[in-house]
Short mmCIF file of C-alpha atoms and ligand atoms in Angstrom, two decimals:
data_model
loop_
_atom_site.label_atom_id
_atom_site.label_comp_id
_atom_site.label_asym_id
_atom_site.label_seq_id
_atom_site.Cartn_x
_atom_site.Cartn_y
_atom_site.Cartn_z
CA MET G 1 -76.42 48.19 -20.70
CA PRO G 2 -73.14 49.86 -19.36
CA SER G 3 -71.72 49.12 -16.70
CA LEU G 4 -69.44 50.84 -14.10
CA ALA G 5 -66.49 50.06 -16.00
CA ASP G 6 -67.46 51.90 -19.08
CA PHE G 7 -67.28 55.28 -16.46
CA ASP G 8 -64.69 57.82 -15.10
CA LEU G 9 -65.58 60.15 -12.55
CA PRO G 10 -66.87 62.68 -14.63
CA ALA G 11 -68.91 60.85 -16.76
CA LEU G 12 -70.58 59.18 -13.74
CA GLN G 13 -71.08 62.29 -12.40
CA ALA G 14 -73.13 63.19 -15.21
CA HIS G 15 -74.71 60.03 -15.79
CA LEU G 16 -76.10 60.21 -12.23
CA ALA G 17 -77.34 64.14 -13.40
CA GLN G 18 -78.98 63.45 -15.84
CA ARG G 19 -80.97 60.87 -13.70
CA ARG G 20 -81.87 63.24 -11.08
CA HIS G 21 -79.26 61.36 -9.00
CA ASN G 22 -76.91 63.40 -7.04
CA PRO G 23 -73.47 63.03 -8.52
CA VAL G 24 -71.60 63.48 -5.49
CA HIS G 25 -72.01 59.74 -5.06
CA ALA G 26 -69.83 59.21 -7.68
CA LYS G 27 -66.45 58.74 -6.80
CA ARG G 28 -67.56 56.31 -3.54
CA LEU G 29 -69.83 54.53 -6.51
CA LEU G 30 -66.45 54.54 -8.28
CA ARG G 31 -64.04 53.89 -5.39
CA ALA G 32 -66.45 50.61 -3.81
CA PHE G 33 -66.24 48.89 -7.18
CA TYR G 34 -62.35 49.11 -8.18
CA ASP G 35 -61.34 48.11 -4.86
CA GLY G 36 -64.38 44.85 -4.95
CA CYS G 37 -62.65 44.23 -8.08
CA GLY G 38 -65.55 45.32 -10.15
CA GLU G 39 -68.32 43.93 -6.93
CA VAL G 40 -69.95 46.03 -5.04
CA ASP G 41 -72.33 45.51 -2.23
CA ILE G 42 -74.47 47.75 -2.67
CA ASP G 43 -76.53 47.45 0.10
CA SER G 44 -73.55 48.65 2.40
CA LEU G 45 -72.62 52.28 0.68
CA SER G 46 -75.45 54.87 2.50
CA VAL G 47 -77.07 56.26 -0.78
CA GLY G 48 -80.73 56.69 -1.11
CA GLY G 49 -82.52 53.97 -1.65
CA ALA G 50 -83.00 55.33 -5.62
CA LEU G 51 -79.47 55.33 -6.99
CA ARG G 52 -78.72 52.35 -4.93
CA GLU G 53 -81.83 50.75 -6.71
CA HIS G 54 -80.13 52.39 -10.21
CA VAL G 55 -76.82 50.85 -9.85
CA ARG G 56 -77.99 47.95 -8.86
CA SER G 57 -80.71 47.23 -11.42
CA GLU G 58 -78.39 49.06 -14.84
CA LEU G 59 -74.36 49.45 -13.61
CA LEU G 60 -73.80 46.60 -11.93
CA ALA G 61 -74.30 43.46 -15.01
CA PRO G 62 -70.92 43.17 -16.03
CA ARG G 63 -70.17 42.99 -19.79
CA SER G 64 -67.61 40.84 -20.14
CA THR G 65 -67.21 37.17 -17.93
CA VAL G 66 -64.10 34.81 -17.25
CA ALA G 67 -64.84 31.90 -19.28
CA ALA G 68 -62.29 29.31 -17.85
CA ILE G 69 -58.78 29.78 -16.06
CA ARG G 70 -55.45 28.01 -16.98
CA ARG G 71 -52.57 28.20 -14.36
CA ALA G 72 -49.47 27.43 -15.10
CA GLY G 73 -46.77 25.33 -12.90
CA ASP G 74 -45.01 28.73 -11.99
CA GLY G 75 -48.11 30.15 -10.87
CA THR G 76 -49.16 32.18 -13.99
CA THR G 77 -52.82 32.59 -14.76
CA LYS G 78 -55.14 32.84 -18.25
CA LEU G 79 -58.14 33.88 -18.17
CA LEU G 80 -60.20 33.11 -21.49
CA VAL G 81 -62.80 36.78 -20.79
CA SER G 82 -65.51 36.17 -23.19
CA LEU G 83 -67.50 39.61 -24.38
CA ASP G 84 -70.85 40.27 -24.72
CA ASP G 85 -70.55 39.64 -28.68
CA HIS G 86 -69.74 35.94 -28.19
CA SER G 87 -65.61 36.83 -28.91
CA ALA G 88 -63.34 36.17 -26.75
CA VAL G 89 -59.91 37.58 -24.93
CA GLU G 90 -57.14 36.31 -22.67
CA SER G 91 -56.06 38.32 -19.99
CA VAL G 92 -53.11 36.93 -17.91
CA LEU G 93 -51.67 37.63 -14.33
CA MET G 94 -48.28 37.04 -13.38
CA PRO G 95 -47.39 36.64 -9.60
CA GLY G 96 -44.39 38.90 -9.00
CA PHE G 97 -41.09 37.52 -7.31
CA ARG G 98 -42.52 39.32 -4.06
CA PRO G 99 -44.57 36.93 -2.67
CA ASP G 100 -47.07 39.28 -2.30
CA ARG G 101 -47.85 40.95 -5.47
CA ALA G 102 -48.67 40.19 -9.46
CA ALA G 103 -48.34 42.04 -13.00
CA ALA G 104 -51.28 42.01 -14.94
CA CYS G 105 -50.96 41.49 -19.02
CA VAL G 106 -54.34 42.56 -20.74
CA SER G 107 -55.53 42.44 -24.45
CA SER G 108 -56.62 45.79 -26.65
CA GLN G 109 -58.25 43.72 -29.40
CA VAL G 110 -59.85 40.74 -30.61
CA GLY G 111 -57.08 39.24 -32.67
CA CYS G 112 -53.84 40.93 -34.42
CA ALA G 113 -53.39 43.01 -37.68
CA MET G 114 -49.79 42.97 -37.41
CA GLY G 115 -49.56 39.57 -38.73
CA CYS G 116 -45.31 39.19 -37.66
CA ASP G 117 -44.90 35.76 -38.37
CA PHE G 118 -43.45 34.62 -35.15
CA CYS G 119 -46.99 35.47 -32.91
CA ALA G 120 -50.55 33.45 -31.95
CA SER G 121 -52.12 36.06 -31.52
CA THR G 122 -52.64 37.62 -35.65
CA ARG G 123 -52.86 33.73 -36.88
CA GLY G 124 -56.67 34.67 -36.89
CA GLY G 125 -56.29 38.70 -37.91
CA LEU G 126 -58.29 41.01 -36.45
CA GLU G 127 -61.99 41.04 -35.08
CA ARG G 128 -62.08 44.10 -33.73
CA ASN G 129 -61.08 46.70 -30.86
CA LEU G 130 -61.96 46.32 -27.58
CA ASP G 131 -63.77 49.13 -26.18
CA ALA G 132 -61.91 51.16 -22.74
CA GLY G 133 -64.94 49.54 -20.29
CA GLU G 134 -63.58 46.13 -21.57
CA ILE G 135 -60.47 46.04 -20.92
CA VAL G 136 -60.73 47.87 -17.49
CA GLU G 137 -63.40 44.27 -16.62
CA GLN G 138 -60.11 42.65 -18.12
CA PHE G 139 -58.18 44.28 -15.27
CA LEU G 140 -61.07 43.77 -12.66
CA HIS G 141 -61.15 40.45 -13.49
CA LEU G 142 -57.45 40.17 -12.88
CA LYS G 143 -57.34 41.58 -9.60
CA ARG G 144 -60.02 39.50 -8.17
CA ALA G 145 -57.98 36.76 -9.72
CA ALA G 146 -55.25 38.03 -8.32
CA ARG G 147 -56.81 38.59 -4.52
CA LYS G 148 -57.66 34.84 -4.66
CA LEU G 149 -53.79 33.75 -4.28
CA GLY G 150 -53.49 37.21 -1.75
CA ARG G 151 -51.27 39.27 -4.09
CA ARG G 152 -51.90 42.94 -5.49
CA ILE G 153 -51.51 43.59 -8.45
CA THR G 154 -49.02 46.27 -9.28
CA SER G 155 -48.44 47.02 -12.54
CA LEU G 156 -50.38 46.46 -15.77
CA VAL G 157 -49.26 45.84 -19.36
CA PHE G 158 -50.61 45.91 -22.49
CA MET G 159 -48.65 43.07 -24.41
CA GLY G 160 -51.98 41.10 -24.40
CA MET G 161 -53.49 40.18 -27.85
CA GLY G 162 -53.91 43.00 -30.08
CA GLU G 163 -51.70 45.95 -31.10
CA PRO G 164 -52.37 49.33 -28.42
CA MET G 165 -51.54 51.82 -30.62
CA HIS G 166 -53.95 50.94 -33.95
CA ASN G 167 -56.85 51.55 -30.74
CA LEU G 168 -55.15 54.54 -28.57
CA ASP G 169 -59.01 56.28 -28.72
CA GLN G 170 -59.74 53.44 -26.17
CA VAL G 171 -55.92 52.30 -24.62
CA ILE G 172 -55.64 55.93 -23.62
CA PRO G 173 -58.91 56.33 -21.74
CA THR G 174 -58.58 52.64 -20.44
CA VAL G 175 -55.07 53.75 -18.29
CA ARG G 176 -56.56 56.76 -17.19
CA ARG G 177 -59.24 54.85 -15.26
CA ILE G 178 -56.63 52.04 -14.28
CA ALA G 179 -53.97 54.39 -13.50
CA ASP G 180 -55.38 56.97 -11.63
CA ALA G 181 -57.96 57.55 -8.37
CA PRO G 182 -60.99 57.34 -7.43
CA THR G 183 -60.66 54.43 -10.16
CA GLY G 184 -58.26 52.34 -10.80
CA ALA G 185 -55.33 53.63 -8.38
CA LEU G 186 -52.55 51.82 -9.99
CA GLY G 187 -50.37 55.33 -10.85
CA TRP G 188 -49.84 55.73 -14.18
CA ARG G 189 -45.32 53.94 -13.79
CA GLN G 190 -46.72 50.91 -13.49
CA VAL G 191 -48.09 50.92 -16.33
CA THR G 192 -46.79 50.09 -19.53
CA VAL G 193 -47.81 50.15 -23.56
CA SER G 194 -45.99 47.60 -26.01
CA THR G 195 -45.99 48.46 -29.18
CA VAL G 196 -44.67 46.86 -32.70
CA GLY G 197 -43.23 50.54 -33.41
CA VAL G 198 -46.00 52.05 -34.54
CA VAL G 199 -44.54 55.73 -34.92
CA PRO G 200 -47.92 58.05 -35.42
CA GLY G 201 -49.11 55.87 -31.72
CA ILE G 202 -45.82 56.18 -29.83
CA ASP G 203 -46.02 60.31 -31.09
CA ARG G 204 -49.13 60.47 -29.71
CA LEU G 205 -48.30 59.05 -26.52
CA THR G 206 -45.43 60.84 -26.06
CA ALA G 207 -47.82 63.78 -26.45
CA GLU G 208 -50.83 62.55 -24.41
CA ASP G 209 -48.04 62.90 -21.33
CA LEU G 210 -49.08 60.36 -19.20
CA ASN G 211 -45.81 59.07 -17.74
CA VAL G 212 -46.35 55.30 -18.70
CA ASN G 213 -43.95 53.65 -19.88
CA LEU G 214 -42.98 52.48 -23.28
CA ALA G 215 -41.87 48.39 -25.09
CA VAL G 216 -40.98 48.33 -28.64
CA SER G 217 -40.89 45.02 -30.09
CA LEU G 218 -38.05 45.71 -32.07
CA HIS G 219 -37.29 41.81 -32.71
CA ALA G 220 -34.05 42.91 -35.81
CA PRO G 221 -31.98 45.78 -35.70
CA ASP G 222 -32.10 45.94 -39.39
CA ASP G 223 -34.58 46.36 -41.87
CA ALA G 224 -33.79 43.00 -43.87
CA THR G 225 -34.03 41.05 -40.65
CA ARG G 226 -37.54 42.90 -38.95
CA SER G 227 -39.33 43.29 -42.47
CA ARG G 228 -39.31 39.46 -42.64
CA ILE G 229 -40.56 38.63 -39.19
CA VAL G 230 -42.32 41.96 -39.04
CA PRO G 231 -44.57 43.20 -41.81
CA SER G 232 -44.92 46.39 -40.23
CA ASN G 233 -41.40 47.45 -40.70
CA ARG G 234 -42.28 48.07 -44.74
CA ARG G 235 -44.24 51.17 -43.09
CA TYR G 236 -42.20 51.88 -40.34
CA PRO G 237 -38.73 51.51 -40.05
CA VAL G 238 -35.96 50.30 -37.86
CA ALA G 239 -34.70 53.62 -38.55
CA ASP G 240 -38.32 55.33 -38.06
CA VAL G 241 -38.93 53.36 -35.06
CA MET G 242 -36.04 54.48 -32.98
CA ALA G 243 -36.82 58.56 -33.79
CA ALA G 244 -39.54 57.74 -32.22
CA THR G 245 -38.53 55.76 -29.61
CA ARG G 246 -35.83 58.49 -29.07
CA ARG G 247 -38.32 61.46 -28.82
CA PHE G 248 -40.88 59.57 -26.46
CA ALA G 249 -37.72 58.78 -24.11
CA ALA G 250 -36.40 62.66 -24.02
CA ALA G 251 -39.86 64.27 -23.85
CA THR G 252 -41.20 61.76 -21.11
CA GLY G 253 -37.98 60.85 -19.34
CA ARG G 254 -39.12 57.66 -19.00
CA VAL G 255 -36.89 54.55 -20.19
CA PRO G 256 -37.92 52.98 -22.60
CA THR G 257 -37.55 49.23 -23.53
CA ILE G 258 -37.30 47.21 -26.51
CA GLU G 259 -38.33 44.01 -26.83
CA TYR G 260 -36.31 41.40 -28.83
CA CYS G 261 -37.99 38.21 -29.34
CA MET G 262 -34.56 36.06 -29.98
CA LEU G 263 -35.50 33.66 -33.01
CA ALA G 264 -32.64 30.73 -34.21
CA GLY G 265 -30.65 31.50 -36.46
CA VAL G 266 -33.01 34.18 -37.36
CA ASN G 267 -32.35 36.85 -35.13
CA ASP G 268 -29.54 35.43 -32.90
CA SER G 269 -25.68 36.06 -34.68
CA ASP G 270 -23.38 37.80 -33.18
CA GLY G 271 -23.98 40.39 -35.96
CA HIS G 272 -27.15 40.77 -34.44
CA ALA G 273 -26.10 41.43 -31.21
CA GLY G 274 -24.10 43.82 -32.37
CA LEU G 275 -25.89 45.88 -35.20
CA LEU G 276 -28.56 45.79 -32.13
CA ALA G 277 -25.47 46.59 -29.61
CA GLY G 278 -24.78 50.04 -31.90
CA LEU G 279 -28.58 51.01 -32.51
CA VAL G 280 -28.82 51.56 -28.61
CA ALA G 281 -26.06 52.40 -27.01
CA GLY G 282 -26.69 55.51 -27.11
CA ASP G 283 -29.45 55.49 -25.42
CA ARG G 284 -30.67 54.22 -22.12
CA PHE G 285 -32.83 51.98 -23.21
CA HIS G 286 -33.52 48.71 -21.90
CA VAL G 287 -33.22 45.66 -23.95
CA ASN G 288 -35.26 43.12 -23.19
CA LEU G 289 -34.39 39.75 -24.82
CA ILE G 290 -37.39 37.23 -24.94
CA PRO G 291 -36.54 33.57 -25.96
CA TYR G 292 -39.15 32.61 -28.71
CA ASN G 293 -42.14 30.45 -27.10
CA SER G 294 -43.60 27.75 -29.14
CA VAL G 295 -46.33 28.81 -31.44
CA GLY G 296 -45.83 26.05 -34.16
CA ALA G 297 -45.13 27.80 -38.10
CA GLY G 298 -45.95 30.74 -39.05
CA VAL G 299 -48.48 32.14 -41.42
CA SER G 300 -44.94 32.20 -43.58
CA GLY G 301 -45.10 28.75 -43.15
CA THR G 302 -41.82 28.90 -41.37
CA ALA G 303 -41.33 27.09 -38.06
CA TYR G 304 -39.32 29.69 -35.60
CA GLU G 305 -36.86 27.67 -32.65
CA ARG G 306 -35.40 28.94 -29.42
CA PRO G 307 -31.79 29.02 -29.30
CA SER G 308 -30.08 27.20 -27.22
CA ASN G 309 -29.51 29.44 -23.74
CA GLU G 310 -25.75 29.48 -24.39
CA ARG G 311 -26.54 31.33 -27.94
CA VAL G 312 -29.14 33.41 -25.14
CA VAL G 313 -26.63 34.80 -22.70
CA ARG G 314 -23.14 35.04 -25.19
CA PHE G 315 -26.00 37.98 -27.14
CA LEU G 316 -26.93 38.88 -23.82
CA GLU G 317 -23.61 39.49 -23.08
CA LEU G 318 -22.29 41.27 -26.25
CA LEU G 319 -24.76 43.54 -25.99
CA ARG G 320 -23.34 44.60 -22.00
CA GLY G 321 -20.25 43.92 -23.07
CA ARG G 322 -20.92 47.30 -25.49
CA GLY G 323 -22.68 49.14 -22.58
CA VAL G 324 -26.49 48.47 -23.32
CA VAL G 325 -28.39 47.50 -20.38
CA ALA G 326 -30.00 44.37 -20.70
CA HIS G 327 -32.12 41.03 -19.43
CA VAL G 328 -33.38 37.66 -20.54
CA ARG G 329 -37.43 37.90 -19.83
CA ALA G 330 -38.20 34.26 -17.70
CA THR G 331 -40.25 32.33 -19.72
CA ARG G 332 -43.83 32.04 -17.71
CA GLY G 333 -46.59 30.20 -18.35
CA ASP G 334 -45.59 28.56 -21.52
CA ASP G 335 -46.84 25.49 -19.86
CA VAL G 336 -49.89 26.94 -20.50
CA GLY G 337 -50.15 28.84 -23.69
CA ALA G 338 -50.21 31.90 -21.85
CA ALA G 339 -46.46 32.77 -22.37
CA CYS G 340 -45.72 35.99 -24.99
CA GLY G 341 -47.18 35.61 -28.36
CA GLN G 342 -48.89 32.39 -27.94
CA LEU G 343 -51.97 34.50 -26.53
CA ARG G 344 -55.30 33.70 -29.33
CA GLU G 345 -58.98 32.46 -27.62
CA THR G 346 -59.01 29.43 -30.44
CA ALA G 347 -56.32 27.47 -28.75
CA TRP G 348 -58.57 26.75 -25.37
CA PRO G 349 -60.11 23.14 -25.61
CA LEU G 350 -63.64 23.07 -25.59
CA SER G 351 -64.15 20.63 -22.57
CA LEU G 352 -62.32 23.71 -19.93
CA PRO G 353 -64.99 24.15 -17.35
CA ALA G 354 -66.81 27.40 -17.56
CA THR G 355 -66.99 27.56 -13.79
CA ALA G 356 -64.34 30.54 -12.76
CA MET G 357 -62.43 28.82 -10.91
CA ILE G 358 -62.16 33.06 -9.10
CA GLY G 359 -65.64 33.03 -8.04
CA SER G 360 -65.40 29.64 -6.39
CA GLY G 361 -62.92 30.51 -4.32
CA ALA G 362 -60.79 27.90 -5.59
CA GLY G 363 -57.23 29.88 -5.88
CA GLY G 364 -54.73 27.34 -4.52
CA GLN G 365 -51.11 26.75 -6.34
CA GLY G 366 -50.39 24.77 -8.56
CA ARG G 367 -51.60 22.93 -11.87
CA ASP G 368 -55.27 22.99 -11.72
CA GLU G 369 -55.10 20.44 -14.42
N1 SAH C 401 -48.70 44.37 -30.51
C1 SAH C 401 -47.81 44.62 -29.39
C2 SAH C 401 -48.48 43.99 -27.85
C3 SAH C 401 -48.45 42.33 -28.11
S1 SAH C 401 -47.03 42.63 -27.21
C4 SAH C 401 -46.46 44.96 -29.47
O1 SAH C 401 -46.26 44.08 -30.88
O2 SAH C 401 -45.47 44.91 -28.41
C5 SAH C 401 -46.16 41.18 -27.06
C6 SAH C 401 -44.65 40.88 -26.82
O3 SAH C 401 -44.51 39.09 -26.59
C7 SAH C 401 -44.29 41.47 -28.22
O4 SAH C 401 -43.06 42.13 -27.61
C8 SAH C 401 -44.21 39.94 -28.84
O5 SAH C 401 -43.20 40.40 -29.97
C9 SAH C 401 -43.98 38.88 -28.44
N2 SAH C 401 -43.97 38.02 -28.81
C10 SAH C 401 -44.85 37.20 -29.86
N3 SAH C 401 -44.68 36.37 -30.13
C11 SAH C 401 -43.88 35.77 -29.26
C12 SAH C 401 -43.28 34.64 -29.40
N4 SAH C 401 -43.62 33.32 -29.53
N5 SAH C 401 -42.19 34.10 -27.97
C13 SAH C 401 -42.05 34.97 -27.16
N6 SAH C 401 -42.23 36.25 -27.53
C14 SAH C 401 -43.43 36.46 -28.42
#
């Protein structure tokens, strides 16, 4: 059965018309649905009884539920979202530095096919693509979690499980629904799509002209290093990924982010910093250094380690010394496995309560386990 998350405005208008209801109510319904974080007090809406009954019986049941919640010491909240085929994905809420704001991170696939050796999301391979309604529902679950914490979501990143560029047919309608009114109304510039560097996907996103941000998970400036840790580099090597990123920047005027997961002894040398600086120095790119979060040995058997703070700072300074705009991403939520690269459904202990804390109104800060 569909939920309201499955409809954009024209689709809901068509659906209502087909069921002989007045399509003029579609806008109000969707606005109430998104304002209510996926819940609608249908009795409070001034719509006719027949439409009310139709919405209540056929459109209000969510297709996914929050099966468990973990909150890290820093307030980062990870949701295990269970889907109607009994698979599950993870979604993360990251409190902003401003007390009233938060960022949302959603998954685009169940599992991931990309095989990056340092990332847990890919360990079980790809199960399936999510559809737009399922991704929208993750956003709504996170919006509800944020509201319980007195925060509102001001940005959305596709940096959960999966490779968004391999599911663009669903990711693009998701972005439209979340960014645009009368649905999510988050705004286009508040959305970032992250990719391992699937060149045709970057080009398609460029052509769609959505005014969203692009993040590219580069992780190494040279093909030899990158192919070791990011298997898709053999298909889309560094030069091709960078060229597609430049095409995106030129067409959209937006500043792409280059993500660089720092792995001790693998991609964190002064030489790598020099090559990376050479790669991006002429571009208006923003380099985001992500110190590796521990996820155990990779498929290759390699046990990666996070570089020392001194190494990270030195790498950062080498980039900045060459005029590169670069930052180190603060690690969030790693004590509950909610940090970059740690998302995978199987990491949840079975004993976790299935009662959604969110629904029960417990929204306090601090650890809940
Ligand atoms: N497939 C997309 C979306 C996932 S984003 C992509 O690759 O961009 C997840 C981000 O976290 C990526 O930049 C990824 O490379 C990074 N990451 C993965 N594993 C990590 C780990 N163990 N520690 C730190 N960052 C990691």
